[in-house]
Coordinates of C-alpha atoms and ligand atoms in Angstrom, one line a residue:
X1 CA 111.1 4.8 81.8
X2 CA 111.8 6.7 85.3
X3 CA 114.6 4.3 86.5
X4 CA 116.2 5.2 83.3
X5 CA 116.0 8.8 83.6
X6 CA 117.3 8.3 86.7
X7 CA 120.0 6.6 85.7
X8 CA 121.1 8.8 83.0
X9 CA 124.0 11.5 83.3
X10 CA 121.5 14.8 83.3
X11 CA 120.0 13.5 86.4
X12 CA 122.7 14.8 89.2
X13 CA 122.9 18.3 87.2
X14 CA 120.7 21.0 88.7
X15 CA 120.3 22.3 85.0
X16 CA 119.1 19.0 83.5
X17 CA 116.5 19.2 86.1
X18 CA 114.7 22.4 85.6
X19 CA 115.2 22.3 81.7
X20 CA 113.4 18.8 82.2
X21 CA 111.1 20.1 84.6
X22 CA 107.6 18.4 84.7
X23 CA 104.6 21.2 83.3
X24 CA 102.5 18.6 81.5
X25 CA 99.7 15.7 82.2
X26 CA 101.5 13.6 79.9
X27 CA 104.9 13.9 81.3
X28 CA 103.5 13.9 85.2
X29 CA 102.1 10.2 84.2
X30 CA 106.0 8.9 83.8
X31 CA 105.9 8.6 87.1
X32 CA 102.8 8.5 88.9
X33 CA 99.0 7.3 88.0
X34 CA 97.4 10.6 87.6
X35 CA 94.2 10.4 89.0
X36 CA 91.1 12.5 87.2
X37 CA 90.5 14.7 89.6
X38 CA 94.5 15.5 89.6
X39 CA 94.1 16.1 85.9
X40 CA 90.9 18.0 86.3
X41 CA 92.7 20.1 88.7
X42 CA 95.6 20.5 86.2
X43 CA 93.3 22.1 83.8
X44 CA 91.4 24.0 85.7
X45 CA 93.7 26.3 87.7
X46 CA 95.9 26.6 84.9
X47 CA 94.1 29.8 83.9
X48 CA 95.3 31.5 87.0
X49 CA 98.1 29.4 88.6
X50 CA 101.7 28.2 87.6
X51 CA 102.7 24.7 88.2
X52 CA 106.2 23.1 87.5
X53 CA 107.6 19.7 89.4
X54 CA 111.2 18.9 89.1
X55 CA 111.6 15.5 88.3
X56 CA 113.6 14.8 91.3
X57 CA 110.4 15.7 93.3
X58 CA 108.3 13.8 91.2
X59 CA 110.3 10.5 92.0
X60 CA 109.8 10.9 95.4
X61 CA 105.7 10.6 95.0
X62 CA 103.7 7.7 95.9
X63 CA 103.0 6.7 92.2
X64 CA 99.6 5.1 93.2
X65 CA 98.5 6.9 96.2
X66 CA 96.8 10.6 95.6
X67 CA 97.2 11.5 99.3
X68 CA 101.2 11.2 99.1
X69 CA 102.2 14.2 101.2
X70 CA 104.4 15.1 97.8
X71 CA 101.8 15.3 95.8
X72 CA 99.4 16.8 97.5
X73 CA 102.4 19.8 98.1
X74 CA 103.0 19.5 94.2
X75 CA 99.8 19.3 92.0
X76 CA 97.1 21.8 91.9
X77 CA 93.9 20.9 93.3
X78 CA 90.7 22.4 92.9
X79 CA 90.0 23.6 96.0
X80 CA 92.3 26.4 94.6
X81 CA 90.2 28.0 92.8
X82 CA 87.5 28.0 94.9
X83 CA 86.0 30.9 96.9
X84 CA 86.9 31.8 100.6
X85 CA 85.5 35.0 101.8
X86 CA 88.7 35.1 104.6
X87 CA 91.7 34.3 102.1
X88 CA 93.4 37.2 100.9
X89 CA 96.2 38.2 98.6
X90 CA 99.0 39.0 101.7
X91 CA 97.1 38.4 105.0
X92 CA 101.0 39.1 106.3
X93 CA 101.3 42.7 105.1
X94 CA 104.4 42.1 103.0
X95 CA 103.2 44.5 100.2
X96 CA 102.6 46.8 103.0
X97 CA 106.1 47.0 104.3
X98 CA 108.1 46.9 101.1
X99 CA 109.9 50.0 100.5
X100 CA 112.0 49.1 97.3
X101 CA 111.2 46.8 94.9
X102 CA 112.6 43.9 96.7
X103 CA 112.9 44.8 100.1
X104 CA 110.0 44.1 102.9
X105 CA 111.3 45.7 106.2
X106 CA 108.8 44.2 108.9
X107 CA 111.3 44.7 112.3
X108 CA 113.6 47.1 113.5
X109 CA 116.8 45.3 112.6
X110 CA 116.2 43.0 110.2
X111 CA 115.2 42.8 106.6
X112 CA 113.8 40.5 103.8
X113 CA 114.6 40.6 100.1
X114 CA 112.4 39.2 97.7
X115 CA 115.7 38.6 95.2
X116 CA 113.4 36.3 92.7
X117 CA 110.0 35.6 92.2
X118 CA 110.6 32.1 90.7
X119 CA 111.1 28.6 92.7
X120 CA 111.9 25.0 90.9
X121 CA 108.5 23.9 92.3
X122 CA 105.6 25.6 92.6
X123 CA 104.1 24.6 96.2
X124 CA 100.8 24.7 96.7
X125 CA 100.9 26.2 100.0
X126 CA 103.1 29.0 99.0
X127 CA 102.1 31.7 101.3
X128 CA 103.5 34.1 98.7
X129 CA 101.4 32.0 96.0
X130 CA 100.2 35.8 94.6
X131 CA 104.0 36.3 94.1
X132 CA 105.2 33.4 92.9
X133 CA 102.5 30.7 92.0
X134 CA 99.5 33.7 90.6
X135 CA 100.1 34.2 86.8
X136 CA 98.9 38.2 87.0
X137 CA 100.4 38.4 90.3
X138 CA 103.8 40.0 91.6
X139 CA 104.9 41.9 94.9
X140 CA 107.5 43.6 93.0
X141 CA 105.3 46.4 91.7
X142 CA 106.0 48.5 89.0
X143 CA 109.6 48.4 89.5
X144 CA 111.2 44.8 87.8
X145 CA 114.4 46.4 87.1
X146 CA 117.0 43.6 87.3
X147 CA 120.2 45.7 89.8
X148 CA 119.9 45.2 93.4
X149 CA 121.6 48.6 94.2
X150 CA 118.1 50.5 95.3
X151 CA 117.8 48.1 97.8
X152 CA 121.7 47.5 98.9
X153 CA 121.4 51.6 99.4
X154 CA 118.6 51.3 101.4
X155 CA 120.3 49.2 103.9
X156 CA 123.3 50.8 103.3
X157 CA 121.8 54.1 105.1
X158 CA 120.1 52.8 108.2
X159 CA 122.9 51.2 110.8
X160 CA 119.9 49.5 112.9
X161 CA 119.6 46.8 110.1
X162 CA 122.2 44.3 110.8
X163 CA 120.2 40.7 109.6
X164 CA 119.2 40.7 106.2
X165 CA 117.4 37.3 104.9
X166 CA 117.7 36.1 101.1
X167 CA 114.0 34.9 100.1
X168 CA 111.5 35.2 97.3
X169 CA 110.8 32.5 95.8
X170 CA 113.8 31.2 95.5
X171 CA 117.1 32.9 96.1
X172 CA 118.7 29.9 94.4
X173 CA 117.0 30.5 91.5
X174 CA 120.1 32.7 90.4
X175 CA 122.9 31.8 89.0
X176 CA 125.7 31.2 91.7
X177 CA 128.1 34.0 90.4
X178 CA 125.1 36.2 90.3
X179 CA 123.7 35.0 94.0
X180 CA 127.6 36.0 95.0
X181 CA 128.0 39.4 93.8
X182 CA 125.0 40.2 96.1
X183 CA 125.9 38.8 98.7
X184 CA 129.7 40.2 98.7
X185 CA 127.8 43.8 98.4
X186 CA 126.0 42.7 101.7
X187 CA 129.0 41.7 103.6
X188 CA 131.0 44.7 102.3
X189 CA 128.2 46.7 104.3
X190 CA 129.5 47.2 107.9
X191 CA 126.9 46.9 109.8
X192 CA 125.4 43.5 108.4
X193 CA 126.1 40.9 111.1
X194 CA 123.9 38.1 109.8
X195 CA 123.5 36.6 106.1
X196 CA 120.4 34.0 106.0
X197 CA 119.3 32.5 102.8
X198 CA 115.6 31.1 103.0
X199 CA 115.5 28.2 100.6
X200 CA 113.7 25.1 99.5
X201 CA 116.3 23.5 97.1
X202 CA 117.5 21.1 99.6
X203 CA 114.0 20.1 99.7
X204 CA 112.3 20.1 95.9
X205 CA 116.5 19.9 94.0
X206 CA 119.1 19.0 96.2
X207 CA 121.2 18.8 93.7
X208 CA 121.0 22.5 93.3
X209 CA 123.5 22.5 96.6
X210 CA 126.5 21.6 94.7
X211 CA 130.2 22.1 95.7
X212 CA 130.6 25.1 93.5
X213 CA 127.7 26.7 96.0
X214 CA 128.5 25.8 98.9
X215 CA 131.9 26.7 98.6
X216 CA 130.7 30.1 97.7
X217 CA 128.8 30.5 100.6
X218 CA 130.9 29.9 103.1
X219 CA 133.2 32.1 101.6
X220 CA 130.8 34.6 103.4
X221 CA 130.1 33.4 107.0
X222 CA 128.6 33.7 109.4
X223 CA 125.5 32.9 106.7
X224 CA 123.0 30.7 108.0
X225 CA 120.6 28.5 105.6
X226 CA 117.1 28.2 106.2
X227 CA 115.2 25.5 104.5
X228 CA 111.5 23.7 104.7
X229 CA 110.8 20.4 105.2
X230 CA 107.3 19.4 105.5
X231 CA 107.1 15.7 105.9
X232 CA 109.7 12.8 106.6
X233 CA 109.2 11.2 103.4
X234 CA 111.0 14.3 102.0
X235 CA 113.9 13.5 104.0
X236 CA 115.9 11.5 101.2
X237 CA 119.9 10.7 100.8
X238 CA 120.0 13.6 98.5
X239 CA 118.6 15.8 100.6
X240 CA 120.9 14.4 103.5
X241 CA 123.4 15.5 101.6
X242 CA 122.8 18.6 100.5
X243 CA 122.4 19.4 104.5
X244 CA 125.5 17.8 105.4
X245 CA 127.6 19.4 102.7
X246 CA 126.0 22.6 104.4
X247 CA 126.9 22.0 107.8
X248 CA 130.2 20.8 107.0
X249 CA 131.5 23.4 105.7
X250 CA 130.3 26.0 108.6
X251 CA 126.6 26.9 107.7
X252 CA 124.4 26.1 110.0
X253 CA 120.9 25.0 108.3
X254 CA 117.3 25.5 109.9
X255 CA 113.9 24.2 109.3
X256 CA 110.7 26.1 108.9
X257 CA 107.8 23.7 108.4
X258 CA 104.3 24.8 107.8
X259 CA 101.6 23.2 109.5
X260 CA 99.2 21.9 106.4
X261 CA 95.9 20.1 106.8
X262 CA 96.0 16.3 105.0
X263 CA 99.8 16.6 105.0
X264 CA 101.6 16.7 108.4
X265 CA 99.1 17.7 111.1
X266 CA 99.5 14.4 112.7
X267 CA 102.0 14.0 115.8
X268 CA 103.6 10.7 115.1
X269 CA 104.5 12.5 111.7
X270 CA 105.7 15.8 113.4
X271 CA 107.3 13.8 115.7
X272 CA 108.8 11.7 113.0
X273 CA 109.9 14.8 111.3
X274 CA 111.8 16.6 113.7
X275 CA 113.8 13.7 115.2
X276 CA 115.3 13.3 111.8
X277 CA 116.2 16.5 111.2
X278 CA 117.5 16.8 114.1
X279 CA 119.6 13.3 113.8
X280 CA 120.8 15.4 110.4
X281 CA 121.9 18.6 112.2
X282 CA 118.8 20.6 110.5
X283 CA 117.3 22.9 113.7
X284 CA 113.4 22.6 113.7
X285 CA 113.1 26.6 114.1
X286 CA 109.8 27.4 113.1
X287 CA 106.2 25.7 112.7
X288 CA 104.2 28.4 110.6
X289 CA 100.3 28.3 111.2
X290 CA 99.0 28.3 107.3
X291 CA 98.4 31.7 106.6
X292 CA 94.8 31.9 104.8
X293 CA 96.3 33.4 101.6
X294 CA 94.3 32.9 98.3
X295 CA 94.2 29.6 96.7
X296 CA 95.9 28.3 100.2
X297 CA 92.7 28.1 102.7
X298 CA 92.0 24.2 102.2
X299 CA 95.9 23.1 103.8
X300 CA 94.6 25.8 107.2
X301 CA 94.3 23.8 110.0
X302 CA 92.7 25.5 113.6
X303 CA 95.2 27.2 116.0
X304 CA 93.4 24.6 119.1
X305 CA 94.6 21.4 116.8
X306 CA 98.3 23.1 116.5
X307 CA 98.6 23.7 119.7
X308 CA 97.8 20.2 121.0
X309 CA 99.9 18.9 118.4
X310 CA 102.7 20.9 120.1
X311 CA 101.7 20.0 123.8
X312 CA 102.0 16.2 122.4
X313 CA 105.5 16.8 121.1
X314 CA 107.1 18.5 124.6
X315 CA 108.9 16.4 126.6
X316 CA 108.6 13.4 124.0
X317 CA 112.0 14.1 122.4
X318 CA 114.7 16.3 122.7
X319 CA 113.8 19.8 123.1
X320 CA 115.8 21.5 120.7
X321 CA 113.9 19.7 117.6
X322 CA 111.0 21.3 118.7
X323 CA 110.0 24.3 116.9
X324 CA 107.9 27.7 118.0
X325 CA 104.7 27.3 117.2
X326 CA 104.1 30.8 115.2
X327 CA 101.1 32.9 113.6
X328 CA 102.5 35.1 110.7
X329 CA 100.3 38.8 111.1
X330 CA 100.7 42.2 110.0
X331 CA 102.4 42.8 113.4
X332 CA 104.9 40.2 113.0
X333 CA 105.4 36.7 113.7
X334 CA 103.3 36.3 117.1
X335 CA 104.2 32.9 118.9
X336 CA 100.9 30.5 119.2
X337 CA 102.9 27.8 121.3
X338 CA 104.5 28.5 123.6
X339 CA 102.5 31.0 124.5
X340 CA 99.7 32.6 126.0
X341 CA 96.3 33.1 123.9
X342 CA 93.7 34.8 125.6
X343 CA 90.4 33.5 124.3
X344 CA 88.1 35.6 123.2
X345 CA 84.1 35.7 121.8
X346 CA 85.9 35.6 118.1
X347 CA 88.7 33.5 118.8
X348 CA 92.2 34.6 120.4
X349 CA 93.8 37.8 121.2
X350 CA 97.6 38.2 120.7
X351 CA 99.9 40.5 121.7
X352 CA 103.3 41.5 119.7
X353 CA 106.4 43.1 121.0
X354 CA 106.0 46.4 120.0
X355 CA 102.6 46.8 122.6
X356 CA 100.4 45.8 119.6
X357 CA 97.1 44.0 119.5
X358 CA 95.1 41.4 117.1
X359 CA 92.0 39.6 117.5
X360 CA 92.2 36.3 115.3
X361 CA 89.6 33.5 114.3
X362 CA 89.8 29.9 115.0
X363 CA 91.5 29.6 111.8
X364 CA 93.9 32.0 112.4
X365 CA 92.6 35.1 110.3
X366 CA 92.4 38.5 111.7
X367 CA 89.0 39.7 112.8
X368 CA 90.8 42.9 114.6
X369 CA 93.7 44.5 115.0
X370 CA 96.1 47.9 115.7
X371 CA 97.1 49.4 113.0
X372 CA 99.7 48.3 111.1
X373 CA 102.5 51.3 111.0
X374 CA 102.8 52.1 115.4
X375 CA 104.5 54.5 117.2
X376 CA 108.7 53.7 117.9
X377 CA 108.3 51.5 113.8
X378 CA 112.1 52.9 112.8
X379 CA 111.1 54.3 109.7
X380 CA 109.1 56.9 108.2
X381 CA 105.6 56.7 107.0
X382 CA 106.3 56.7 103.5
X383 CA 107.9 54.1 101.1
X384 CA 111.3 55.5 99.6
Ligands
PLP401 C1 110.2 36.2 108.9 C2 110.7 37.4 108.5 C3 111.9 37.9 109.0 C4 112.8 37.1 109.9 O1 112.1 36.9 111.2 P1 112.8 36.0 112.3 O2 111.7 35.9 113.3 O3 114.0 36.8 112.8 O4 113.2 34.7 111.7 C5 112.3 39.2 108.6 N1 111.6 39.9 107.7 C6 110.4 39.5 107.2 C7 109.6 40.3 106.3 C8 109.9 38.2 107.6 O5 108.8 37.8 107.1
SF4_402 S1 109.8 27.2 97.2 FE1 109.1 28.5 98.8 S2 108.6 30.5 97.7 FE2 108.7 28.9 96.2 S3 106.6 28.1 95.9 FE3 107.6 26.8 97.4 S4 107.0 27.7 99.4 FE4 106.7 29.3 97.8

C-alpha cells in the first residue's frame, strides 16, 4: 500500500499531501505498527489537542520502532495531558508583547508575525502548542480578521523596526500569491532591511518548496529562510532539495533545532545533525532549550545536560555548525552556552541586554525575574 501511494502522481503535489493528510488510527497504520499506547494516546488528547501527519512525514517513521525520533515528534503521547504545576500556556511572554492581532514585538528593531495559526504537522513540541496544536486555544485574541493592514501600519509608523520575521504556525500555510502580496507590502516599506520566514515545510513537506515559491521569494531579497531540523533521520533527498533550491537561488536557509528529551539530546546525534546541515549549506543558528509550555514538559531536558552536550560539540567540527545554545524568557532569548550562568540556591541567574534579571530552575522555568515591560522598551505601555 505505502510504496504505491508513493509512487502515484498526488505524491510530489504539496496539495495531494495535506488533502491526504494522516488524522486517523486507521490510516496512521498504513505505514507504521501503531502501538496501544500510541493509540491510547490518540484517543485521549484528542479532546484538547490537534493532530495531523502528512504522509510524507509519516514515510519517514520507523514503522516498527515507537522511539523513532519522527514519531515521537508526530503522535500524541499521554504525557500531554498530564499535569505539571511549572508548564504554562506562553512561559515566553508572546501574548504579552503582541500589539495587533498578529504582531509580537519582543526587541527594539525587530518584529514577529503570527500570519497563520495552522502548520501541515502538528509537532508535539510546539512551543506555541496553545496557538496552534490547543483546540480552544489562539494567540490571536479577539481579533481573527483575515487583512494584514493593522499590522503592516504598525510597522509602517515606527522607523526603528527594520527585521520583520514571517512565523505562526506556518507562514507557508498560505497560498503563495497570498504569502506575496504580504511580503511585497513589507518590502514596499522603507525601512525593512530584512525579510525572514520561519518555517518547517522543508522539514514535515518539502514538497511545499516548489519552483513557483521559490521563485517568488527571491523576487524579494535579501529574505532569509529559517527552518528546524531536529534529528538527522529528517535529513532526506527531498528535504535536500528543497534547501538547495533555496540556496541556489540567493536565500540563505538556517536551522533552529530544539533540544527534546528521547529525541536528540545525545552528542553523536547533535553532532550527526549539524555536520549535515552544514555539508547542505543549512546554518545551525540556534539550539532552543524546551520551553516548559503546556502539554510540552516531558521533551524538557536540564540546562547542566545542554550545556555539556554543547561543550562536547566545540572544537569537534567546524565551528560554524555549531549553534548558540539559547533559553527563550520574557526578557528575550538569553544565551545558555556560550555563556555565563551564575548558579544560584534555585538554579541559574541570567542576565539580558537591556540590564534585566531572571532567576531560572534546573529545568529552565522562571522562579524570578524583572518585570517584563523595563525602562528604554521603545514602545509605550499600552497595546495599540
Ligand atoms: C525569536 C524572535 C525574534 C528574532 O530573534 P533573533 O534573535 O533576532 O533571531 C523576533 N521576535 C520574536 C517575538 C521572537 O520570538
Ligand atoms: S511547524 Fe512549527 S509552529 Fe507548527 S506545530 Fe510544528 S513547531 Fe509548531
Amino acid at each position: 500500500m505505502t510504496d504505491d501511494v508513493q509512487r502515484s502522481p498526488g505524491w510530489s503535489d504539496w496539495r495531494w499531501q495535506i488533502a491526504n493528510a494522516i488524522t486517523t488510527v486507521e490510516a496512521l497504520k498504513d505505514w507504521i505498527n501503531v502501538t496501544p499506547d500510541e493509540e491510547k494516546a490518540i484517543a485521549a488528547t484528542s479532546a484538547r489537542y490537534r493532530w495531523r501527519i502528512t504522509p510524507y512525514y509519516a514515510s519517514i517513521m520507523d514503522p516498527v520502532d515507537p522511539r523513532c525520533p519522527v514519531r515521537l515528534q508526530a503522535i500524541p503521547h499521554l504525557d500531554e495531558i498530564r499535569p505539571n504545576v511549572y508548564a504554562e500556556l506562553d512561559p515566553v511572554g508572546d501574548m504579552h508583547y503582541r500589539r495587533t492581532a498578529r504582531l509580537i514585538h519582543k526587541y527594539p528593531d525587530r518584529v514577529a508575525i503570527l500570519v497563520s495559526s495552522t502548520c501541515p504537522v502538528y509537532c508535539r513540541h510546539c512551543t506555541r502548542k496553545y496557538h496552534t496544536t490547543d483546540k480552544t486555544g489562539t494567540y490571536y485574541g479577539e481579533d481573527r480578521s483575515s487583512s494584514f493592514e493593522p499590522d503592516l501600519e504598525y510597522i509602517r509608523r515606527r522607523p526603528q523596526i527594520r527585521d520583520v520575521l514571517l512565523t505562526g504556525g506556518d507562514p507557508l500555510m498560505l497560498p503563495t500569491r497570498r504569502l506575496e502580496q504580504l511580503i511585497e507590502k513589507l518590502r514596499d516599506i522603507p525601512h525593512i532591511e530584512l525579510i525572514r520566514i520561519g518555517s518547517r515545510f522543508p522539514v514535515l513537506l518539502p514538497q511545499r518548496v516548489d519552483a513557483e515559491l521559490v521563485s517568488m521569494l527571491a523576487r524579494y531579497k535579501p529574505l532569509y529562510f529559517i527552518t528546524h531540523f531536529n534529528h538527522s533521520k529528517e535529513i532526506t533527498a527531498e528535504a535536500v532539495s528543497a534547501c538547495h533550491s533555496l540556496a541556489d537561488n540567493g536565500i540563505p536557509v538556517l536551522n533552529q533545532t530544539v533540544l527534546l528529551a528521547g529525541i536528540n539530546d545525545q552528542r553523536d546525534e547533535l553532532l550527526m545533525l549539524f555536520r549535515q546541515l552544514g555539508k547542505h549549506r543549512v546554518l545551525p543558528y540556534y539550539l532552543y532549550h524546551c520551553d516548559d509550555v503546556n502539554g510540552v514538559s516531558h521533551f524538557v531536558c536540564t540546562i547542566a545536560s545542554g550545556r555539556q552536550l554543547m561543550e562536547g560539540l566545540w572544537g569537534h567540527t567546524t565551528g560554524f555548525v555549531l549553534p548558540r545554545y539559547i533559553l527563550t524568557t520574557h526578557l528575550g532569548k538569553l544565551p545558555l552556552w556560550p555563556g555565563q550562568l551564575t548558579t544560584t540556591a534555585d538554579g541559574y541567574e541570567l542576565s539580558s541586554h537591556t540590564g534585566g534579571h531572571i532567576v531560572v530552575s534546573e529545568r529552565g522555568t522562571r522562579v524570578a525575574s524583572s518585570p517584563m515591560s523595563w525602562p528604554g522598551m521603545p514602545f509605550e505601555g499600552t497595546r495599540g
